[in-house]
Amino acid sequence: MADLVLGPLLRYVDETSATVWVETDTPCVVSVLDARSPTFTVHGHHYALVDVTGLAPGSAIPYTVTLDGEPVWPRADSSYPPSLLRTIDPAKRLRFSFGSCRTSVPHDEVHNRTHGLDVLRALGGRLMSTPEDEWPDLLLMLGDQVYADELSPPMIEFIEQRRGLDEPPGAELADFEEYAHLYRLAWTEPTNRWLLSTVPTMMIFDDHDIRDDWNTSQVWRDQMAALPWWHDRIVGGLGSYWIYQHAGNLSISERAEDQLLNELKAADGDAGAILDEFADRADAKPDGNRWSYARDIGGVRLIVLDSRCGRVLTPGSRTILDQAEWDWFDELATGDVDQLLIGTSMPYLLPRGLHELELWNEAISDGRWGKRMRRMGEKIRQGLDLEHWPAFRRSFDSMAAIVDDISSGRRGEPPANVVFLSGDVHYSYLMQARRPGDGWRSSVYQAVCSPIRNPLPRLFRYANVVASFGVAGVVGRAMARTAGLAKTTMRWELSQGPLFDNAIGTLDLDGRKASLRWETAREVEGAEIPDMVELTQVDLG
């Protein structure tokens, strides 16, 4: 009898349809309500995406999962509430939760001390006792859903049994099989599993989904390509990301036209080689594939950008997105919506001094001060993780021009708010941007929520504040001036934060009104699952 290995995960939803993702232990036919889909097989693992259509807007329908007609979800011994297919009602308030950076370590006293309480798990615990109309309508995971280079004891144990730690890459993931096991560790804790089965999720990767500093520079890529184990790692990482995260981001119509998915489903037997070829090509020629995606939900437009795989790393002409992906974004980045949200794993707006330091570093790494300093600039770039949007000045300025056009009304009626949603930096904050002079008709913000579960040690928190908001403010501006770099026209300042707690952020969007809050987890005496408490809240616009 077939059984679930992982899932169900509620992924893409719109007004009248919902997609459920599962991994099973044998090939079978997966059914959700009246919808059915056979599994496809990749590297000995079996997957299905089941599309349930014809639903009413704003539905919350309990569902079961059957494999070859046998019920497997909910579990017979489950004490959790029913999993729900929850569609969007565009006429109602949209509640949008987001966060990033979640390590897959056990939920015991030892790991709670080192990694903090899992706020995703706390959210699941809250929802079980909260009316459904107060739940998030969508949950956006903004990178580092898994850590391929910082492994938990259970993951290390799996590697030791499979190949041993003496074999490169040691205590890091080697291939698709190890990624599959890491996703299993990340998503099978019972409360998180229930949460993911009933709250629609969208996802995008960041560096640790592959490896720290992924695609920081061309030098970094060349260094990694020289390692004998890297090819299997990047192929396994991108292939597993497509299976476990990306495919569920796509709408039903997008998946119907997706060449890779159609090839995987049509394969005679195991389609692992097909997925590997795709992943190899996606790494070698990123302009041939688009990981970014967009959603229109009532008066809200969400554009989620790949700020990792699609980078152009040629010194002197670096960009966050390749030209084809930028053209796609440029066409979608318009007004005539109430709210425009731009998801990008790395913050667009950093503390101002750190921003200036990254501008300087890019110029030096591109040879502004000669070959010797170029090599030094590259070492600093990798050593201090100077790889955010300002470290790709051309992309930063192009985005600033688009934001200016949108907020000034040159791309349609300006939205009430333009909000960048990001993670990565392991602290949360809100920046508000302004244009000197006439100002904008839209309010422009950078909202960061990081981490969900991977806090900085206390000493590093203080060091980060000093470096990002203090030393960098002095050094960065001085360095930028000595390199002859022009100031950016956009101005921004800190409105909230920095907050160093594990956290999840939530945007409430009601027409042209918006509010934002951050919440963390706190232990409750006698309770297994932590509770959530508010850190701070602010009205936008």
Coordinates of C-alpha atoms in Angstrom, one line a residue:
M1 CA 0.0 0.0 0.0
A2 CA 1.3 3.4 -1.0
D3 CA 2.0 6.0 1.7
L4 CA 2.9 9.7 2.0
V5 CA 6.6 10.5 2.5
L6 CA 6.1 14.3 2.6
G7 CA 3.1 16.6 2.4
P8 CA 0.4 17.3 1.6
L9 CA 1.5 20.9 1.0
L10 CA -1.1 23.5 -0.1
R11 CA 0.7 25.5 -2.8
Y12 CA -0.7 27.6 -5.6
V13 CA -4.2 28.9 -4.9
D14 CA -6.4 31.5 -6.7
E15 CA -10.1 32.4 -6.5
T16 CA -11.4 29.0 -7.8
S17 CA -8.6 26.5 -7.6
A18 CA -6.0 25.0 -5.3
T19 CA -2.9 22.8 -5.9
V20 CA -1.8 20.1 -3.4
W21 CA 1.8 18.8 -3.6
V22 CA 2.9 15.4 -2.2
E23 CA 5.8 12.9 -2.2
T24 CA 4.9 9.2 -2.0
D25 CA 6.9 6.1 -1.3
T26 CA 5.8 4.2 -4.5
P27 CA 4.2 5.2 -7.8
C28 CA 0.4 5.6 -7.4
V29 CA -2.6 7.8 -8.3
V30 CA -3.1 10.7 -5.8
S31 CA -6.6 12.0 -5.2
V32 CA -7.7 15.2 -3.4
L33 CA -11.5 15.5 -3.3
D34 CA -12.5 14.6 -6.9
A35 CA -9.2 15.6 -8.5
R36 CA -6.7 12.9 -9.4
S37 CA -3.1 12.9 -10.6
P38 CA -0.6 10.0 -11.2
T39 CA 2.9 10.4 -9.6
F40 CA 6.1 10.9 -11.7
T41 CA 9.4 9.5 -10.6
V42 CA 12.7 11.3 -10.1
H43 CA 15.8 9.6 -8.7
G44 CA 13.6 7.0 -7.0
H45 CA 11.3 9.5 -5.4
H46 CA 7.6 9.9 -6.5
Y47 CA 5.8 13.2 -6.7
A48 CA 2.4 14.6 -7.7
L49 CA 0.7 18.0 -8.0
V50 CA -3.0 17.7 -7.8
D51 CA -5.1 20.6 -9.1
V52 CA -8.6 21.0 -7.5
T53 CA -10.7 23.3 -9.6
G54 CA -14.3 24.7 -9.6
L55 CA -14.1 26.0 -6.1
A56 CA -15.9 29.1 -4.8
P57 CA -13.9 32.2 -4.0
G58 CA -13.1 32.4 -0.3
S59 CA -13.7 28.7 0.2
A60 CA -12.2 26.8 3.2
I61 CA -13.0 23.1 2.4
P62 CA -11.7 20.2 4.5
Y63 CA -9.9 17.7 2.3
T64 CA -8.5 14.2 2.3
V65 CA -5.7 12.7 0.4
T66 CA -6.0 9.1 -1.0
L67 CA -3.3 7.0 -2.8
D68 CA -4.8 4.4 -5.1
G69 CA -8.1 4.9 -3.4
E70 CA -6.7 4.4 0.1
P71 CA -7.0 7.3 2.6
V72 CA -3.6 8.5 3.9
W73 CA -4.4 12.0 5.1
P74 CA -5.4 13.0 7.6
R75 CA -3.7 10.3 9.6
A76 CA -6.0 7.9 11.3
D77 CA -4.6 8.9 14.7
S78 CA -4.4 12.6 14.0
S79 CA -5.5 15.1 16.7
Y80 CA -5.0 18.1 14.4
P81 CA -7.9 20.0 12.8
P82 CA -8.8 19.1 9.2
S83 CA -6.6 20.4 6.5
L84 CA -8.3 23.0 4.3
L85 CA -8.3 24.0 0.7
R86 CA -8.4 27.7 1.1
T87 CA -9.1 29.9 -2.0
I88 CA -8.8 33.7 -2.3
D89 CA -11.7 36.1 -2.0
P90 CA -10.3 39.3 -3.7
A91 CA -13.1 41.4 -2.3
K92 CA -11.8 40.8 1.3
R93 CA -8.8 41.9 3.3
L94 CA -5.6 40.0 2.2
R95 CA -3.4 38.8 5.0
F96 CA 0.1 38.1 3.8
S97 CA 2.8 36.5 6.1
F98 CA 6.4 36.2 5.1
G99 CA 9.8 35.3 6.5
S100 CA 13.1 33.6 5.7
C101 CA 16.1 31.6 7.1
R102 CA 14.8 28.5 8.8
T103 CA 17.1 25.8 10.0
S104 CA 15.9 22.2 10.1
V105 CA 17.1 21.3 13.6
P106 CA 15.2 19.3 16.2
H107 CA 12.6 21.0 18.5
D108 CA 14.2 20.0 21.8
E109 CA 15.6 22.0 24.6
V110 CA 19.2 21.9 23.3
H111 CA 18.4 23.2 19.8
N112 CA 15.9 25.7 21.2
R113 CA 18.7 27.3 23.1
T114 CA 21.1 27.4 20.1
H115 CA 18.6 28.2 17.3
G116 CA 15.6 29.7 19.2
L117 CA 12.0 28.7 19.0
D118 CA 10.6 27.8 15.5
V119 CA 8.2 30.7 14.7
L120 CA 6.7 28.7 11.9
R121 CA 5.7 26.0 14.4
A122 CA 4.4 28.6 16.8
L123 CA 2.2 30.0 13.9
G124 CA 0.8 26.5 13.4
G125 CA 0.0 26.2 17.0
R126 CA -1.8 29.5 17.0
L127 CA -3.9 28.7 14.0
M128 CA -5.3 25.5 15.5
S129 CA -7.1 27.7 18.1
T130 CA -7.8 30.7 16.0
P131 CA -10.9 31.3 13.7
E132 CA -10.0 30.5 10.1
D133 CA -10.9 34.0 8.9
E134 CA -8.0 35.4 11.0
W135 CA -5.4 33.1 9.3
P136 CA -2.9 34.2 6.8
D137 CA -4.2 33.9 3.2
L138 CA -0.7 33.3 1.9
L139 CA 2.7 32.5 3.3
L140 CA 5.8 33.7 1.4
M141 CA 9.0 31.9 2.2
L142 CA 11.8 34.3 1.1
G143 CA 14.9 32.0 1.0
D144 CA 16.9 29.6 3.0
Q145 CA 14.0 27.1 3.5
V146 CA 16.8 24.6 4.0
Y147 CA 20.5 24.9 4.8
A148 CA 22.6 22.7 2.6
D149 CA 25.8 23.7 4.3
E150 CA 24.8 23.9 8.0
L151 CA 23.4 20.5 8.9
S152 CA 21.5 19.2 11.9
P153 CA 22.6 16.1 13.8
P154 CA 19.9 14.0 12.1
M155 CA 21.1 15.1 8.6
I156 CA 24.7 14.4 9.5
E157 CA 23.7 10.9 10.8
F158 CA 22.0 10.2 7.4
I159 CA 25.2 11.3 5.5
E160 CA 27.4 9.1 7.8
Q161 CA 25.2 6.1 7.0
R162 CA 25.2 6.8 3.3
R163 CA 28.8 7.9 2.4
G164 CA 30.7 9.0 5.5
L165 CA 31.9 12.5 6.4
D166 CA 35.5 11.8 5.1
E167 CA 34.2 11.9 1.6
P168 CA 33.9 15.4 0.1
P169 CA 31.9 17.6 0.6
G170 CA 31.9 16.2 4.2
A171 CA 29.2 17.7 6.4
E172 CA 27.4 19.4 3.5
L173 CA 24.9 18.0 1.0
A174 CA 26.3 16.2 -2.0
D175 CA 23.4 15.4 -4.3
F176 CA 19.7 15.1 -4.9
E177 CA 19.2 12.2 -2.5
E178 CA 20.6 14.2 0.4
Y179 CA 18.5 17.2 -0.5
A180 CA 15.4 15.0 -0.5
H181 CA 16.2 13.9 3.0
L182 CA 16.8 17.5 4.2
Y183 CA 13.4 18.6 2.9
R184 CA 11.9 15.7 4.7
L185 CA 13.5 16.8 8.0
A186 CA 12.4 20.4 7.3
W187 CA 8.7 19.7 6.7
T188 CA 7.6 16.6 8.7
E189 CA 7.4 17.9 12.3
P190 CA 3.6 17.3 12.9
T191 CA 2.6 20.9 13.6
N192 CA 4.6 22.3 10.7
R193 CA 3.3 19.6 8.5
W194 CA -0.3 20.5 9.3
L195 CA 0.4 24.2 8.8
L196 CA 1.8 23.6 5.4
S197 CA -1.2 21.4 4.5
T198 CA -3.6 24.3 5.1
V199 CA -1.9 27.6 4.5
P200 CA -1.0 28.3 0.9
T201 CA 2.7 28.8 0.4
M202 CA 5.0 30.5 -2.1
M203 CA 8.8 30.2 -2.1
I204 CA 12.0 31.5 -3.5
F205 CA 15.6 30.4 -2.8
D206 CA 18.6 32.2 -1.3
D207 CA 22.2 31.2 -1.0
H208 CA 22.0 28.6 1.8
D209 CA 19.4 26.6 -0.2
I210 CA 22.5 25.9 -2.4
R211 CA 25.6 27.1 -0.5
D212 CA 26.7 30.2 1.5
D213 CA 27.6 33.1 -0.9
W214 CA 26.1 31.3 -3.9
N215 CA 26.9 33.4 -7.0
T216 CA 28.6 36.2 -5.1
S217 CA 30.9 36.8 -8.0
Q218 CA 32.5 35.2 -11.0
V219 CA 35.6 34.4 -9.0
W220 CA 33.3 32.5 -6.5
R221 CA 31.8 30.5 -9.3
D222 CA 35.2 29.6 -10.8
Q223 CA 36.4 28.6 -7.3
M224 CA 33.4 26.3 -6.8
A225 CA 33.5 24.8 -10.3
A226 CA 37.1 23.7 -9.6
L227 CA 35.9 21.4 -6.8
P228 CA 35.2 17.8 -7.9
W229 CA 32.0 17.5 -5.9
W230 CA 30.4 20.8 -6.9
H231 CA 28.7 19.7 -10.1
D232 CA 26.6 17.1 -8.3
R233 CA 25.8 19.6 -5.6
I234 CA 24.5 22.4 -7.8
V235 CA 22.6 19.9 -10.0
G236 CA 21.0 18.3 -7.0
G237 CA 20.3 21.6 -5.4
L238 CA 18.6 23.2 -8.4
G239 CA 16.8 20.0 -9.3
S240 CA 15.4 19.5 -5.9
Y241 CA 14.5 23.1 -5.6
W242 CA 12.4 22.8 -8.8
I243 CA 10.6 19.7 -7.4
Y244 CA 10.1 20.8 -3.7
Q245 CA 9.7 24.5 -4.0
H246 CA 9.4 26.0 -7.5
A247 CA 6.8 23.8 -9.2
G248 CA 4.2 24.7 -6.6
N249 CA 4.7 28.4 -7.2
L250 CA 3.3 28.1 -10.7
S251 CA -0.4 28.4 -11.7
I252 CA -2.3 25.6 -13.3
S253 CA -2.0 27.1 -16.7
E254 CA 1.7 27.8 -16.2
R255 CA 2.4 24.2 -15.3
A256 CA 0.3 23.0 -18.2
E257 CA 2.8 24.8 -20.5
D258 CA 5.9 23.9 -18.5
Q259 CA 8.2 21.9 -20.7
L260 CA 10.1 20.3 -17.9
L261 CA 7.1 19.1 -16.0
N262 CA 5.6 17.7 -19.1
E263 CA 8.8 15.8 -19.8
L264 CA 9.0 14.4 -16.3
K265 CA 5.4 13.2 -16.4
A266 CA 5.8 11.6 -19.9
A267 CA 9.1 9.8 -19.0
D268 CA 9.1 6.0 -19.2
G269 CA 10.4 5.2 -15.8
D270 CA 12.7 7.3 -13.7
A271 CA 13.1 10.9 -15.0
G272 CA 16.1 11.8 -12.9
A273 CA 18.4 12.3 -15.9
I274 CA 15.8 14.8 -17.4
L275 CA 15.8 16.8 -14.2
D276 CA 19.6 16.7 -13.9
E277 CA 20.0 18.0 -17.5
F278 CA 17.6 20.8 -16.8
A279 CA 19.4 21.8 -13.5
D280 CA 22.8 21.7 -15.2
R281 CA 21.6 23.9 -18.0
A282 CA 19.8 26.3 -15.5
D283 CA 23.1 26.8 -13.7
A284 CA 25.3 27.1 -16.8
K285 CA 22.9 29.3 -18.8
P286 CA 20.5 31.0 -16.3
D287 CA 19.0 33.3 -19.0
G288 CA 17.4 30.2 -20.5
N289 CA 15.1 29.7 -17.4
R290 CA 13.1 32.0 -15.2
W291 CA 12.7 31.2 -11.5
S292 CA 10.9 34.6 -10.8
Y293 CA 7.1 34.6 -10.8
A294 CA 4.2 37.0 -10.3
R295 CA 0.7 36.9 -8.9
D296 CA -2.3 39.3 -9.2
I297 CA -4.7 38.9 -6.3
G298 CA -7.5 41.5 -6.4
G299 CA -5.9 44.9 -6.2
V300 CA -2.5 43.4 -5.0
R301 CA 0.3 42.5 -7.4
L302 CA 3.2 40.4 -6.0
I303 CA 6.3 40.0 -8.1
V304 CA 8.9 37.5 -6.6
L305 CA 12.4 37.9 -8.0
D306 CA 15.2 35.4 -8.2
S307 CA 18.1 37.4 -7.0
R308 CA 20.6 34.5 -6.9
C309 CA 20.6 32.2 -9.9
G310 CA 20.0 34.7 -12.7
R311 CA 22.8 37.0 -11.8
V312 CA 25.2 38.4 -14.5
L313 CA 28.6 38.3 -12.8
T314 CA 30.9 39.8 -15.4
P315 CA 33.0 42.5 -13.7
G316 CA 32.0 45.9 -14.9
S317 CA 28.5 44.8 -16.0
R318 CA 27.1 42.9 -13.0
T319 CA 23.4 42.7 -12.7
I320 CA 21.1 40.9 -10.2
L321 CA 18.8 39.7 -13.1
D322 CA 19.8 38.8 -16.6
Q323 CA 18.3 40.9 -19.3
A324 CA 15.5 38.6 -20.3
E325 CA 14.3 38.3 -16.6
W326 CA 14.7 42.1 -16.1
D327 CA 12.5 42.8 -19.2
W328 CA 9.9 40.4 -17.8
F329 CA 9.9 42.3 -14.5
D330 CA 10.0 45.7 -16.2
E331 CA 6.7 44.9 -18.0
L332 CA 5.0 43.8 -14.8
A333 CA 6.3 46.7 -12.6
T334 CA 3.4 49.1 -13.1
G335 CA 0.8 51.1 -11.3
D336 CA -3.0 50.6 -11.6
V337 CA -3.0 48.4 -8.6
D338 CA -3.7 49.2 -4.9
Q339 CA -0.6 47.6 -3.6
L340 CA 2.6 46.5 -5.3
L341 CA 4.8 44.0 -3.5
I342 CA 8.2 43.0 -4.7
G343 CA 9.7 39.9 -3.1
T344 CA 13.4 39.5 -3.3
S345 CA 15.4 37.3 -0.8
M346 CA 18.1 39.9 -0.3
P347 CA 17.0 43.4 0.9
Y348 CA 16.9 46.1 -1.8
L349 CA 17.4 48.8 0.8
L350 CA 20.1 48.3 3.4
P351 CA 21.3 50.6 6.2
R352 CA 22.8 53.5 4.3
G353 CA 26.4 53.1 5.3
L354 CA 26.4 49.4 4.4
H355 CA 24.8 50.4 1.1
E356 CA 27.7 52.8 0.4
L357 CA 30.3 50.2 1.4
E358 CA 28.8 47.7 -1.1
L359 CA 28.9 50.4 -3.8
W360 CA 32.6 51.0 -3.1
N361 CA 33.4 47.3 -3.0
E362 CA 31.9 46.7 -6.4
A363 CA 33.8 49.6 -7.9
I364 CA 37.1 48.3 -6.4
S365 CA 36.4 44.7 -7.4
D366 CA 35.8 46.0 -10.9
G367 CA 39.3 47.5 -11.0
R368 CA 38.6 51.2 -10.0
W369 CA 41.9 51.2 -8.0
G370 CA 43.9 48.7 -10.1
K371 CA 44.6 45.0 -10.2
R372 CA 46.0 44.6 -6.7
M373 CA 43.0 46.4 -5.1
R374 CA 40.7 44.4 -7.4
R375 CA 41.9 41.2 -5.8
M376 CA 41.6 42.7 -2.3
G377 CA 38.1 43.9 -3.2
E378 CA 37.1 40.4 -4.2
K379 CA 38.4 39.0 -0.8
I380 CA 36.4 41.7 1.0
R381 CA 33.3 41.0 -1.1
Q382 CA 33.3 37.3 -0.1
G383 CA 34.5 37.8 3.4
L384 CA 31.9 40.4 4.4
D385 CA 29.1 39.1 2.2
L386 CA 28.9 42.4 0.2
E387 CA 26.6 41.0 -2.4
H388 CA 23.2 42.6 -2.0
W389 CA 21.5 45.0 -4.5
P390 CA 24.0 47.9 -4.0
A391 CA 26.8 45.5 -4.9
F392 CA 25.1 45.4 -8.3
R393 CA 24.9 49.1 -8.8
R394 CA 23.4 48.9 -12.3
S395 CA 20.5 46.9 -11.0
F396 CA 20.0 49.0 -8.0
D397 CA 19.8 52.2 -10.1
S398 CA 17.5 50.6 -12.6
M399 CA 15.1 49.5 -9.8
A400 CA 15.2 53.0 -8.4
A401 CA 14.2 54.4 -11.7
I402 CA 11.3 52.0 -12.0
V403 CA 10.1 52.8 -8.4
D404 CA 10.3 56.5 -9.3
D405 CA 8.3 56.0 -12.4
I406 CA 5.6 53.9 -10.6
S407 CA 5.4 56.3 -7.6
S408 CA 5.3 59.4 -9.8
G409 CA 2.4 58.1 -11.9
R410 CA 4.4 57.5 -15.2
R411 CA 3.4 53.8 -15.2
G412 CA -0.3 54.2 -14.5
E413 CA -2.1 55.3 -11.4
P414 CA 0.4 54.9 -8.5
P415 CA -0.3 52.2 -5.9
A416 CA -0.8 53.3 -2.3
N417 CA 2.3 51.4 -1.3
V418 CA 5.3 49.8 -3.0
V419 CA 6.8 47.3 -0.5
F420 CA 9.9 45.3 -0.9
L421 CA 9.7 42.0 1.1
S422 CA 13.0 40.4 1.9
G423 CA 15.0 38.3 4.4
D424 CA 18.6 37.1 4.4
V425 CA 20.3 39.4 6.9
H426 CA 19.2 37.7 10.2
Y427 CA 17.5 40.8 11.6
S428 CA 14.2 42.5 10.8
Y429 CA 13.5 46.1 10.0
L430 CA 11.4 48.6 8.0
M431 CA 12.9 51.3 5.9
Q432 CA 10.9 54.1 4.2
A433 CA 12.2 55.6 1.0
R434 CA 11.6 59.1 -0.4
R435 CA 12.5 61.1 -3.4
P436 CA 14.0 64.5 -2.7
G437 CA 12.0 67.4 -4.0
D438 CA 8.5 66.9 -5.2
G439 CA 8.1 63.5 -3.5
W440 CA 6.0 60.5 -4.6
R441 CA 2.3 59.7 -4.7
S442 CA 3.1 56.2 -3.4
S443 CA 4.7 55.3 -0.1
V444 CA 7.8 53.1 -0.6
Y445 CA 9.1 50.7 2.0
Q446 CA 11.6 47.9 2.5
A447 CA 10.3 45.3 4.9
V448 CA 12.7 42.6 6.1
C449 CA 11.8 39.6 8.2
S450 CA 14.7 37.3 9.1
P451 CA 15.1 34.7 10.6
I452 CA 12.2 32.3 11.2
R453 CA 14.6 30.1 13.1
N454 CA 18.3 30.9 13.0
P455 CA 19.1 33.9 15.2
L456 CA 22.5 35.6 15.4
P457 CA 24.4 35.0 18.7
R458 CA 24.0 37.9 21.1
L459 CA 27.6 39.2 20.6
F460 CA 27.1 39.1 16.8
R461 CA 23.9 41.1 17.2
Y462 CA 25.7 44.0 18.8
A463 CA 28.5 43.7 16.3
N464 CA 26.0 43.7 13.4
V465 CA 24.3 46.9 14.7
V466 CA 27.7 48.6 15.1
A467 CA 28.9 47.5 11.7
S468 CA 25.7 48.1 9.7
F469 CA 24.4 51.2 11.4
G470 CA 27.6 52.7 12.9
V471 CA 31.0 51.9 11.4
A472 CA 29.6 51.2 7.9
G473 CA 27.8 54.6 8.0
V474 CA 31.1 56.4 8.5
V475 CA 33.4 54.1 6.5
G476 CA 31.0 53.4 3.7
R477 CA 30.3 57.0 2.9
A478 CA 34.0 57.9 3.0
M479 CA 35.0 55.0 0.8
A480 CA 32.3 55.8 -1.7
R481 CA 33.5 59.4 -2.0
T482 CA 37.2 58.4 -2.3
A483 CA 36.2 56.1 -5.2
G484 CA 34.4 59.0 -6.9
L485 CA 31.0 57.3 -6.8
A486 CA 27.9 59.5 -7.3
K487 CA 25.2 59.5 -4.6
T488 CA 22.0 57.6 -5.3
T489 CA 19.0 59.9 -5.8
M490 CA 16.7 57.8 -3.6
R491 CA 16.8 58.5 0.1
W492 CA 15.6 56.2 2.9
E493 CA 15.6 56.0 6.7
L494 CA 15.0 53.4 9.3
S495 CA 11.4 53.3 10.6
Q496 CA 11.4 50.1 12.7
G497 CA 14.1 47.8 14.1
P498 CA 16.5 46.3 13.9
L499 CA 14.8 43.3 15.6
F500 CA 16.9 40.3 16.2
D501 CA 14.3 37.8 17.4
N502 CA 13.2 34.8 15.3
A503 CA 10.1 36.3 13.6
I504 CA 7.4 36.1 11.0
G505 CA 6.1 39.3 9.4
T506 CA 2.5 39.8 8.4
L507 CA 1.0 42.4 6.0
D508 CA -2.7 43.2 6.2
L509 CA -3.8 44.7 2.9
D510 CA -7.3 46.2 2.7
G511 CA -7.8 48.1 -0.5
R512 CA -5.3 51.0 -0.3
K513 CA -4.8 50.6 3.4
A514 CA -1.9 48.5 4.8
S515 CA -0.4 47.6 8.1
L516 CA 2.6 45.5 9.0
R517 CA 3.6 43.6 12.2
W518 CA 6.4 41.2 13.3
E519 CA 5.8 38.4 15.7
T520 CA 8.0 36.0 17.6
A521 CA 7.6 32.8 19.6
R522 CA 7.6 32.5 23.4
E523 CA 7.4 29.3 25.4
V524 CA 4.3 28.7 27.4
E525 CA 4.6 26.8 30.7
G526 CA 3.2 23.3 30.4
A527 CA 2.6 23.6 26.6
E528 CA 4.5 21.7 24.0
I529 CA 4.0 24.2 21.2
P530 CA 5.2 27.8 21.8
D531 CA 2.8 30.8 21.5
M532 CA 3.3 33.9 19.4
V533 CA 3.7 37.4 20.7
E534 CA 3.9 40.7 18.8
L535 CA 7.2 42.5 18.6
T536 CA 6.0 45.7 16.8
Q537 CA 3.4 47.0 14.4
V538 CA 3.1 49.9 12.1
D539 CA 0.6 51.4 9.7
L540 CA 1.9 51.9 6.1
G541 CA 0.9 54.6 3.6

